[in-house]
């Protein structure tokens, strides 16, 4: 590139800017773009500085329990209990290492998700429209900008049509700025540089194209280091709630431990050294210090599982919300359907034509509906009408068709791609005329209009859009053989109904001859002055996987509602194909506007099809459904969908066709725009919530059981059935293995056959509290029972304590297999078989217990003795009886619940 001019780009004309960057209006050649990418580097901001690994490791020691353990290690060292000191310090170190590793995995998970959300941009390369990663943009690239797009780099506009941009992140101006192509003064303030678009700002309306003048750190936002986004902290309200619960539980347990220390020393006259170690063991056993960390890794596993199913979590509370979704409001096009449009029927004058072909290939016959395709089949079709329709289809269009390996693909809107293919099938000339001006499509007026040069030197206005909108602008219609005749709107509305009843999306095309000198275009040029050319019926078949996903949602008690801008009859036909429940009733946008909030809430609950709706209607529908106590997931892709996505309990944006504004307003982004991915995300959301509940349901009862054994012994003035060092060991080896295994549990059978949980359901339910009481009570009975049995048989006290410790570990293993299925029976082959992670953890714990029990090197450290075979079998038998008891109680509880619900 030549040396930079002294003048800034906003002071140069569009032509001067292109010359300065050695670029043309058709963009760079791919080879040139690759060279510039190597020269300038990727178009991304510097990564936010990560936390130093050493500081992140030291931060693991910033914990109330760790402080307690460090003090305890100091006291035991002063008492010269060196073995106890070593075990305590080992517990501290291992906990820190595990927390460090888990936190690193969580950050990696969020970094991977951020990479998956890398934005893409439409650019011109070698004169062709292509979509590239925003990171691959280079100075000289020509970028196409539409409403809702996030500007990917600093651009100098070379074309703008009604373009308004929100620049609040740079200028603080809350009102969108109207952009223009004309150069401004070199000293213009940032907010007054109208021909410039700055990276990170948001296009609020209109369209434009601009040439990239700066990328990455060289952009305006790149110079402001404070605006760099960091990786989101991996947490949710539920995890914060459990963290707070663990803190208060820690305070309570420390108070109890202090009271026990005073009681044992002053009332029980116990040795301070032994008593102190017992209290330390009690504290470690009772405090669920690893719970927040395990919950965090459970979330990280869930985030990655959802990403594998093409559902990218942007805000982590959505994981919890998905478990309680009771209504999914979905767009139709591209989400429930393939988004592979094809023109299938035409209505021109009195004739109705069928269009043959497949996909976006511009190959196929156009012939009357009652004539089979073949040579001469189109002879009865008026060529002038067909040519006018082909011109409108090709010129009132922003899409581009590409052939790649014999497969035709569309860059841009699929519907416009289908119109280009239709124009190619008709074969009429005129697809290369110069466009003078355009009115972009907008949901407010629902049409697009272009002003193009006419072959005879004049100008032609071409319009396409929703039939109701276009017909309202028409004064007459084109007649076969030339000329125009009066239009009868009722006849054409009836044709629209007939086409839509067959599941076709209908567009109307119109034209008007314009004066040769006209260069601009306004809405006033259309009103009541157009001549209707005809109607085009396009088909977009349902996705087969969406049909299955809708059935899954219905079995899960989730109502699916389809919201579309299509005609009511089209919506009803597609709804019947995908299996929506109520296809008899359709609410249109006009109906929504006619109902007050209370009436809409009542009507929306029983209606599954909403047609001819605008983004504003989506917001009212979300609010209405929420007013009925429903938890709503809403999909959206346009900039105007952002309010509804924010209002919804779970906003879901489209990753392929969605605007940046929609993606930023949403909690989830679908990487494939597929409804099946929503159902998969709901399944994963329920699984994550189940696994979090399993982790808590396993951790709290086992911790309580460990702690109660010490509390009961101290208050009873008995010898501890398990020594403090052994409690420390059990807590260390089981918490970091068995508890963590539950984070990786797959979905339970019947996950999508359960009704949604209530949003107000607390995690610590009465059922969970009862389970804690039951399991911890059984733990105490089993531990004291085996200790008493060993003592009666005359075993050495150390052997009795070893047997009690192993009993505790066996009970925790059996409890793990029980808790893996909280919604059904655990006595299944699948339940007993477990997963590789579960068995790896169980084998690790078993191997560690055998080592502590039987290795002479470790026996003095933990005060253990070898357990005879028959006593070991008895311990396993106690675990089996424990499992049978809690499983029987669960089945009684589930049977009672089924009886209450009449199932």
PDB file of C-alpha atoms in Angstrom, residues 572-693:
ATOM      1  CA  UNK A 572     -50.810 -23.344  10.069  1.00  0.00           C
ATOM      2  CA  UNK A 573     -49.602 -25.714   7.332  1.00  0.00           C
ATOM      3  CA  UNK A 574     -46.042 -25.811   8.689  1.00  0.00           C
ATOM      4  CA  UNK A 575     -47.305 -26.138  12.281  1.00  0.00           C
ATOM      5  CA  UNK A 576     -49.309 -29.212  11.327  1.00  0.00           C
ATOM      6  CA  UNK A 577     -46.215 -30.769   9.714  1.00  0.00           C
ATOM      7  CA  UNK A 578     -43.947 -30.223  12.718  1.00  0.00           C
ATOM      8  CA  UNK A 579     -46.558 -31.512  15.171  1.00  0.00           C
ATOM      9  CA  UNK A 580     -47.655 -28.483  17.191  1.00  0.00           C
ATOM     10  CA  UNK A 581     -50.568 -29.305  19.485  1.00  0.00           C
ATOM     11  CA  UNK A 582     -53.155 -26.684  18.617  1.00  0.00           C
ATOM     12  CA  UNK A 583     -53.213 -25.917  14.894  1.00  0.00           C
ATOM     13  CA  UNK A 584     -56.859 -24.873  14.762  1.00  0.00           C
ATOM     14  CA  UNK A 585     -56.285 -21.396  16.123  1.00  0.00           C
ATOM     15  CA  UNK A 586     -53.919 -18.743  14.798  1.00  0.00           C
ATOM     16  CA  UNK A 587     -53.346 -15.333  16.353  1.00  0.00           C
ATOM     17  CA  UNK A 588     -52.095 -12.686  13.932  1.00  0.00           C
ATOM     18  CA  UNK A 589     -50.221  -9.523  14.755  1.00  0.00           C
ATOM     19  CA  UNK A 590     -53.441  -7.589  14.258  1.00  0.00           C
ATOM     20  CA  UNK A 591     -55.172  -9.847  16.799  1.00  0.00           C
ATOM     21  CA  UNK A 592     -52.348  -9.277  19.283  1.00  0.00           C
ATOM     22  CA  UNK A 593     -52.718  -5.507  18.920  1.00  0.00           C
ATOM     23  CA  UNK A 594     -56.499  -5.711  19.380  1.00  0.00           C
ATOM     24  CA  UNK A 595     -56.242  -7.555  22.725  1.00  0.00           C
ATOM     25  CA  UNK A 596     -55.449  -5.902  26.016  1.00  0.00           C
ATOM     26  CA  UNK A 597     -52.789  -7.447  28.286  1.00  0.00           C
ATOM     27  CA  UNK A 598     -55.191  -9.629  30.286  1.00  0.00           C
ATOM     28  CA  UNK A 599     -56.967 -10.902  27.166  1.00  0.00           C
ATOM     29  CA  UNK A 600     -53.641 -11.592  25.452  1.00  0.00           C
ATOM     30  CA  UNK A 601     -52.359 -13.550  28.460  1.00  0.00           C
ATOM     31  CA  UNK A 602     -55.458 -15.760  28.333  1.00  0.00           C
ATOM     32  CA  UNK A 603     -55.362 -16.173  24.542  1.00  0.00           C
ATOM     33  CA  UNK A 604     -51.618 -16.752  24.232  1.00  0.00           C
ATOM     34  CA  UNK A 605     -51.630 -19.642  26.705  1.00  0.00           C
ATOM     35  CA  UNK A 606     -53.874 -21.786  24.518  1.00  0.00           C
ATOM     36  CA  UNK A 607     -52.536 -20.642  21.136  1.00  0.00           C
ATOM     37  CA  UNK A 608     -49.510 -22.260  19.496  1.00  0.00           C
ATOM     38  CA  UNK A 609     -49.341 -20.328  16.200  1.00  0.00           C
ATOM     39  CA  UNK A 610     -48.698 -16.605  15.895  1.00  0.00           C
ATOM     40  CA  UNK A 611     -48.553 -15.265  12.326  1.00  0.00           C
ATOM     41  CA  UNK A 612     -47.849 -11.926  10.704  1.00  0.00           C
ATOM     42  CA  UNK A 613     -46.132 -10.789  13.865  1.00  0.00           C
ATOM     43  CA  UNK A 614     -43.521  -8.107  14.345  1.00  0.00           C
ATOM     44  CA  UNK A 615     -40.687  -8.071  16.915  1.00  0.00           C
ATOM     45  CA  UNK A 616     -42.795  -5.714  19.033  1.00  0.00           C
ATOM     46  CA  UNK A 617     -45.457  -8.408  19.285  1.00  0.00           C
ATOM     47  CA  UNK A 618     -42.854 -10.869  20.581  1.00  0.00           C
ATOM     48  CA  UNK A 619     -42.217  -8.666  23.600  1.00  0.00           C
ATOM     49  CA  UNK A 620     -45.930  -8.538  24.441  1.00  0.00           C
ATOM     50  CA  UNK A 621     -46.240 -12.301  24.022  1.00  0.00           C
ATOM     51  CA  UNK A 622     -43.324 -12.986  26.377  1.00  0.00           C
ATOM     52  CA  UNK A 623     -44.799 -10.671  28.988  1.00  0.00           C
ATOM     53  CA  UNK A 624     -48.253 -12.216  28.582  1.00  0.00           C
ATOM     54  CA  UNK A 625     -46.996 -15.774  29.014  1.00  0.00           C
ATOM     55  CA  UNK A 626     -44.879 -14.812  32.022  1.00  0.00           C
ATOM     56  CA  UNK A 627     -47.949 -13.205  33.568  1.00  0.00           C
ATOM     57  CA  UNK A 628     -49.489 -16.699  33.611  1.00  0.00           C
ATOM     58  CA  UNK A 629     -46.544 -18.001  35.656  1.00  0.00           C
ATOM     59  CA  UNK A 630     -44.794 -19.679  32.717  1.00  0.00           C
ATOM     60  CA  UNK A 631     -41.022 -19.779  32.219  1.00  0.00           C
ATOM     61  CA  UNK A 632     -40.439 -18.629  28.654  1.00  0.00           C
ATOM     62  CA  UNK A 633     -37.609 -19.306  26.212  1.00  0.00           C
ATOM     63  CA  UNK A 634     -37.736 -17.023  23.167  1.00  0.00           C
ATOM     64  CA  UNK A 635     -35.768 -17.193  19.942  1.00  0.00           C
ATOM     65  CA  UNK A 636     -34.821 -14.178  17.847  1.00  0.00           C
ATOM     66  CA  UNK A 637     -32.403 -13.020  15.195  1.00  0.00           C
ATOM     67  CA  UNK A 638     -33.070  -9.367  14.366  1.00  0.00           C
ATOM     68  CA  UNK A 639     -31.999  -6.183  16.085  1.00  0.00           C
ATOM     69  CA  UNK A 640     -35.664  -5.557  16.965  1.00  0.00           C
ATOM     70  CA  UNK A 641     -35.847  -8.912  18.741  1.00  0.00           C
ATOM     71  CA  UNK A 642     -33.411  -7.745  21.428  1.00  0.00           C
ATOM     72  CA  UNK A 643     -36.091  -6.429  23.871  1.00  0.00           C
ATOM     73  CA  UNK A 644     -38.020  -9.715  23.727  1.00  0.00           C
ATOM     74  CA  UNK A 645     -34.822 -11.739  24.165  1.00  0.00           C
ATOM     75  CA  UNK A 646     -33.880  -9.685  27.227  1.00  0.00           C
ATOM     76  CA  UNK A 647     -37.366  -9.988  28.679  1.00  0.00           C
ATOM     77  CA  UNK A 648     -37.570 -13.762  28.159  1.00  0.00           C
ATOM     78  CA  UNK A 649     -36.395 -16.043  30.939  1.00  0.00           C
ATOM     79  CA  UNK A 650     -34.055 -17.645  28.402  1.00  0.00           C
ATOM     80  CA  UNK A 651     -33.300 -15.549  25.312  1.00  0.00           C
ATOM     81  CA  UNK A 652     -31.984 -17.679  22.443  1.00  0.00           C
ATOM     82  CA  UNK A 653     -30.317 -15.966  19.478  1.00  0.00           C
ATOM     83  CA  UNK A 654     -29.510 -17.429  16.090  1.00  0.00           C
ATOM     84  CA  UNK A 655     -25.770 -17.831  15.528  1.00  0.00           C
ATOM     85  CA  UNK A 656     -25.886 -18.078  11.718  1.00  0.00           C
ATOM     86  CA  UNK A 657     -28.527 -15.573  10.643  1.00  0.00           C
ATOM     87  CA  UNK A 658     -28.797 -13.621  13.888  1.00  0.00           C
ATOM     88  CA  UNK A 659     -27.669 -10.035  14.289  1.00  0.00           C
ATOM     89  CA  UNK A 660     -24.982  -9.052  16.790  1.00  0.00           C
ATOM     90  CA  UNK A 661     -27.616  -7.132  18.739  1.00  0.00           C
ATOM     91  CA  UNK A 662     -29.723 -10.269  19.151  1.00  0.00           C
ATOM     92  CA  UNK A 663     -26.736 -12.374  20.188  1.00  0.00           C
ATOM     93  CA  UNK A 664     -25.686  -9.851  22.816  1.00  0.00           C
ATOM     94  CA  UNK A 665     -29.199  -9.644  24.262  1.00  0.00           C
ATOM     95  CA  UNK A 666     -29.510 -13.433  24.501  1.00  0.00           C
ATOM     96  CA  UNK A 667     -28.365 -15.919  27.125  1.00  0.00           C
ATOM     97  CA  UNK A 668     -27.817 -18.657  24.565  1.00  0.00           C
ATOM     98  CA  UNK A 669     -26.725 -18.673  20.932  1.00  0.00           C
ATOM     99  CA  UNK A 670     -27.572 -21.511  18.559  1.00  0.00           C
ATOM    100  CA  UNK A 671     -24.557 -22.267  16.391  1.00  0.00           C
ATOM    101  CA  UNK A 672     -26.756 -24.020  13.809  1.00  0.00           C
ATOM    102  CA  UNK A 673     -30.058 -22.062  14.141  1.00  0.00           C
ATOM    103  CA  UNK A 674     -31.817 -25.417  14.653  1.00  0.00           C
ATOM    104  CA  UNK A 675     -34.794 -25.976  16.953  1.00  0.00           C
ATOM    105  CA  UNK A 676     -33.435 -29.428  17.757  1.00  0.00           C
ATOM    106  CA  UNK A 677     -30.498 -27.662  19.417  1.00  0.00           C
ATOM    107  CA  UNK A 678     -32.943 -25.830  21.704  1.00  0.00           C
ATOM    108  CA  UNK A 679     -34.467 -29.134  22.817  1.00  0.00           C
ATOM    109  CA  UNK A 680     -30.951 -30.535  23.295  1.00  0.00           C
ATOM    110  CA  UNK A 681     -30.033 -27.465  25.362  1.00  0.00           C
ATOM    111  CA  UNK A 682     -33.107 -27.950  27.565  1.00  0.00           C
ATOM    112  CA  UNK A 683     -32.090 -31.581  28.074  1.00  0.00           C
ATOM    113  CA  UNK A 684     -28.540 -30.531  28.984  1.00  0.00           C
ATOM    114  CA  UNK A 685     -29.872 -27.774  31.239  1.00  0.00           C
ATOM    115  CA  UNK A 686     -31.996 -30.289  33.118  1.00  0.00           C
ATOM    116  CA  UNK A 687     -29.021 -32.645  33.321  1.00  0.00           C
ATOM    117  CA  UNK A 688     -26.738 -29.932  34.726  1.00  0.00           C
ATOM    118  CA  UNK A 689     -29.325 -28.989  37.329  1.00  0.00           C
ATOM    119  CA  UNK A 690     -29.816 -32.670  38.204  1.00  0.00           C
ATOM    120  CA  UNK A 691     -26.054 -33.141  38.569  1.00  0.00           C
ATOM    121  CA  UNK A 692     -25.764 -30.063  40.775  1.00  0.00           C
ATOM    122  CA  UNK A 693     -28.564 -31.462  42.903  1.00  0.00           C
TER     123      UNK A 693
END
